């Protein structure tokens, strides 16, 4: 037998640690939400806010301030210059919020200003312009995607795990109805999604879809923490970050489901002979080895991506790094304790039948 | 073990198929003799990797609608005149309505039957005015409106495609999107500025007569005779810029670009390029009559509202050709000929979104992406062997197969590899070991319970398979939704993620099981398994 990180007879009392875990999660989420409140919502990149970015690579060492100084005369509204990638890349993003001037004008002017003032050779590597209308559309599309992902996954878990496709369908229909109703009030997409998520959690609770409840709660937990951390770190939200968030949704659920699967197996095998809390502890311990191995290798690879992937992919990798860490933590410390709090629905269902 | 042989054959077939599709993606293989017999062309790279331009164009549907309504209004006026009913020139209102005034109120019935019989208009409102006139507000049905929108989009896409084809870009991708938008992707293009100019130019060509009797000063103050308009004549300077001078034109176009059948760049005796136009038969006849009637008058050639030249007609010009001179550079003349030949856009387009990536950044992204993937993979490979011993090597073999199958799958489905796509592959490397880990941890558990190696393997695979399926379906759901809503790069990511999940399940559950079965086949029941 090869190496073992986790000894087979490990018995960590995860359920007993749930209060500490909840406090940690609450603090993380509140910090993130606080940062979002203070900063007036997430900081949107040009994908969602509209505007223009020009990425330049400069041949010699310089800093963002001198690049900004060099392009100052172009007189672009909302001009921001930031350094991207790792140190030594000398890559800068020049960002403007304008939508009045054409992208070609900006290209020409920045080219001229840098040539005149920088005293180093440079290259415009990338230019992106997103009109305000398109930006708003992309934003609502992205939110919609997050919403549908959560909804479909909740339905799948309820159906597949508890053989309760009818309840799952009822939930989907009820949620669809609620969202449609709220949509008629002309609410902003962001609020709509938030409302929809709360309705999902409420419906899972009401219909006693407890596995789905645990999984969806863990999922919302992960997304909130990642978004919050991004806000604290002053990172911008763009399309690739949404892709990262959805990947993390998939990953976090993947993790949660594997633990839940084991819990279900053990519930069936040991029904009545072991309290539910112990079954959860046993299951989490049994899968702990796998959880750490998989998260470990995935983190290893994403870390490579973060360090060597280049400037464009940097924030994407960062989102994945945070997301995978949080996702692993939540499947152990959040999803299972929530399931513990409500009990597996099939136990209660059988009890009621008896 | 008949079934083992069968499984091995299936696995081998899939692997070979994957290899056949994957190999052309490797540098050097595509053009070699091996590359010629292999199917497919390898993985195509997205704009973010090979450089190029991504544009989202918005078609100005309001202008298209107004133009179309104005034309319908003119048709109505002409049809009414055939019945000897006279109306004032129709004006286009907002909300897809036009306003017309009937001069003689007693012709009300005839006029209304003309509207009903020969136009798509319905009468919205009619108000009697003083002096026996009647003012009508007419509108078209929503169905007719959406028909016009559809035609406008189709024509716009066709025109843009024609222009790009003539411009000569390899593998352009032009498609309609919702909300009257058109997405254009031009891979590998170096000069975004010029491409955008060619695509975005409405190229509405008109010939109008110049009113040389008009007073320019008064015209500039806004005093114009009816049916006249103030325009500007372009003069090209030596440095390439243009200056403008005012010119008064008769409003009605005598001939439009619709009648142009061809446009070519020619050189005059001073080697200055000009654009030569050839009219179709009908246009040629109109042009001949026109020049015959207007000898010694000036005719303006107007493109998108700007007058490029206003030559004096010396004599009747037959033969159906005309020319646009304007001191163009050769490139300008060529681009102008392209847009004229491809036809005008039915409505102005605006650039809503533009992303251009330089080819050097693309190459750098590939290098970085491949590099980080290699290092990440190497680390995982080493780690798996250290942790699981022999079984770790099995996991490594299927991991490498897995990457190969993803590349093969991407090539076979004609999917585009983007930077997030590379990230998807890298993530898959991390997650692909998951299935193996789940199985291996199960096998370890069964071994600890005292089962033999082959029993443990059978039990481990059996119990882990459903768990793996459950866990992966959710990721596939996330990927499908990503694909559904995403644009370019995100779609690429979704495709690689989905492919990665499918191939990793195939390799980890199916192929690695074969390897274990082969290994355990001729061993005794109490053989040890390195895991």
PDB file of N, CA and C in Angstrom, chain B residues 1 3 36 58 62 70 73 134 173 215 232 236 242 253 284 297 300 305 317 328 334 352 359 378 402:
ATOM      1  N   UNK B   1     -11.230 -15.052 -20.434  1.00  0.00           N
ATOM      2  CA  UNK B   1     -11.771 -13.704 -20.176  1.00  0.00           C
ATOM      3  C   UNK B   1     -12.118 -13.014 -21.486  1.00  0.00           C
ATOM      4  N   UNK B   3     -14.661 -11.164 -22.188  1.00  0.00           N
ATOM      5  CA  UNK B   3     -15.139  -9.791 -22.090  1.00  0.00           C
ATOM      6  C   UNK B   3     -13.979  -8.820 -21.919  1.00  0.00           C
ATOM      7  N   UNK B  36      -1.515  14.116 -43.832  1.00  0.00           N
ATOM      8  CA  UNK B  36      -2.413  14.108 -44.984  1.00  0.00           C
ATOM      9  C   UNK B  36      -3.411  12.965 -44.938  1.00  0.00           C
ATOM     10  N   UNK B  58     -24.328  46.330 -34.100  1.00  0.00           N
ATOM     11  CA  UNK B  58     -25.753  46.538 -33.903  1.00  0.00           C
ATOM     12  C   UNK B  58     -26.333  47.175 -35.154  1.00  0.00           C
ATOM     13  N   UNK B  62     -34.131  51.206 -36.544  1.00  0.00           N
ATOM     14  CA  UNK B  62     -35.053  52.326 -36.704  1.00  0.00           C
ATOM     15  C   UNK B  62     -34.847  52.999 -38.060  1.00  0.00           C
ATOM     16  N   UNK B  70     -40.380  55.092 -45.888  1.00  0.00           N
ATOM     17  CA  UNK B  70     -40.307  56.189 -46.856  1.00  0.00           C
ATOM     18  C   UNK B  70     -40.505  55.654 -48.274  1.00  0.00           C
ATOM     19  N   UNK B  73     -44.035  54.856 -48.750  1.00  0.00           N
ATOM     20  CA  UNK B  73     -44.777  56.087 -48.928  1.00  0.00           C
ATOM     21  C   UNK B  73     -44.698  56.584 -50.364  1.00  0.00           C
ATOM     22  N   UNK B 134     -57.581  66.074 -46.309  1.00  0.00           N
ATOM     23  CA  UNK B 134     -57.709  65.098 -45.222  1.00  0.00           C
ATOM     24  C   UNK B 134     -56.310  64.592 -44.852  1.00  0.00           C
ATOM     25  N   UNK B 173     -16.019  34.299 -39.378  1.00  0.00           N
ATOM     26  CA  UNK B 173     -17.220  33.716 -38.799  1.00  0.00           C
ATOM     27  C   UNK B 173     -18.219  34.843 -38.575  1.00  0.00           C
ATOM     28  N   UNK B 215     -27.489  79.962 -53.851  1.00  0.00           N
ATOM     29  CA  UNK B 215     -26.564  80.856 -53.160  1.00  0.00           C
ATOM     30  C   UNK B 215     -25.965  80.115 -51.970  1.00  0.00           C
ATOM     31  N   UNK B 232     -21.541  68.456 -48.382  1.00  0.00           N
ATOM     32  CA  UNK B 232     -20.159  68.934 -48.463  1.00  0.00           C
ATOM     33  C   UNK B 232     -19.344  68.101 -49.433  1.00  0.00           C
ATOM     34  N   UNK B 236      -9.369  65.842 -51.260  1.00  0.00           N
ATOM     35  CA  UNK B 236      -8.312  65.135 -50.570  1.00  0.00           C
ATOM     36  C   UNK B 236      -7.024  65.941 -50.643  1.00  0.00           C
ATOM     37  N   UNK B 242      -8.831  65.171 -45.460  1.00  0.00           N
ATOM     38  CA  UNK B 242      -9.812  65.744 -46.368  1.00  0.00           C
ATOM     39  C   UNK B 242     -10.215  67.139 -45.895  1.00  0.00           C
ATOM     40  N   UNK B 253     -32.455  61.636 -55.349  1.00  0.00           N
ATOM     41  CA  UNK B 253     -31.369  60.956 -56.046  1.00  0.00           C
ATOM     42  C   UNK B 253     -31.856  60.550 -57.428  1.00  0.00           C
ATOM     43  N   UNK B 284     -27.967  51.359 -66.577  1.00  0.00           N
ATOM     44  CA  UNK B 284     -27.275  51.919 -67.736  1.00  0.00           C
ATOM     45  C   UNK B 284     -28.204  52.806 -68.559  1.00  0.00           C
ATOM     46  N   UNK B 297     -24.306  70.179 -67.016  1.00  0.00           N
ATOM     47  CA  UNK B 297     -24.636  70.372 -65.610  1.00  0.00           C
ATOM     48  C   UNK B 297     -23.721  69.471 -64.786  1.00  0.00           C
ATOM     49  N   UNK B 300     -23.399  65.075 -58.799  1.00  0.00           N
ATOM     50  CA  UNK B 300     -22.608  64.734 -57.613  1.00  0.00           C
ATOM     51  C   UNK B 300     -22.689  63.234 -57.346  1.00  0.00           C
ATOM     52  N   UNK B 305     -23.719  60.245 -47.735  1.00  0.00           N
ATOM     53  CA  UNK B 305     -23.973  61.648 -47.447  1.00  0.00           C
ATOM     54  C   UNK B 305     -22.831  62.585 -47.765  1.00  0.00           C
ATOM     55  N   UNK B 317     -23.550  59.965 -71.934  1.00  0.00           N
ATOM     56  CA  UNK B 317     -22.638  58.835 -71.695  1.00  0.00           C
ATOM     57  C   UNK B 317     -23.426  57.553 -71.844  1.00  0.00           C
ATOM     58  N   UNK B 328      -7.927  59.256 -54.504  1.00  0.00           N
ATOM     59  CA  UNK B 328      -7.772  58.199 -53.512  1.00  0.00           C
ATOM     60  C   UNK B 328      -6.368  57.631 -53.519  1.00  0.00           C
ATOM     61  N   UNK B 334      -9.387  50.705 -53.457  1.00  0.00           N
ATOM     62  CA  UNK B 334      -9.691  49.279 -53.425  1.00  0.00           C
ATOM     63  C   UNK B 334     -10.811  48.996 -52.420  1.00  0.00           C
ATOM     64  N   UNK B 352     -20.805  47.647 -31.310  1.00  0.00           N
ATOM     65  CA  UNK B 352     -21.203  47.601 -29.913  1.00  0.00           C
ATOM     66  C   UNK B 352     -20.109  47.004 -29.043  1.00  0.00           C
ATOM     67  N   UNK B 359      -1.347  39.136 -32.401  1.00  0.00           N
ATOM     68  CA  UNK B 359      -0.855  37.773 -32.541  1.00  0.00           C
ATOM     69  C   UNK B 359       0.253  37.424 -31.544  1.00  0.00           C
ATOM     70  N   UNK B 378       2.978  17.301 -14.767  1.00  0.00           N
ATOM     71  CA  UNK B 378       4.146  16.559 -14.281  1.00  0.00           C
ATOM     72  C   UNK B 378       4.057  16.385 -12.767  1.00  0.00           C
ATOM     73  N   UNK B 402      -6.340  10.611 -21.265  1.00  0.00           N
ATOM     74  CA  UNK B 402      -7.443  11.539 -21.107  1.00  0.00           C
ATOM     75  C   UNK B 402      -7.180  12.865 -21.823  1.00  0.00           C
TER      76      UNK B 402
END
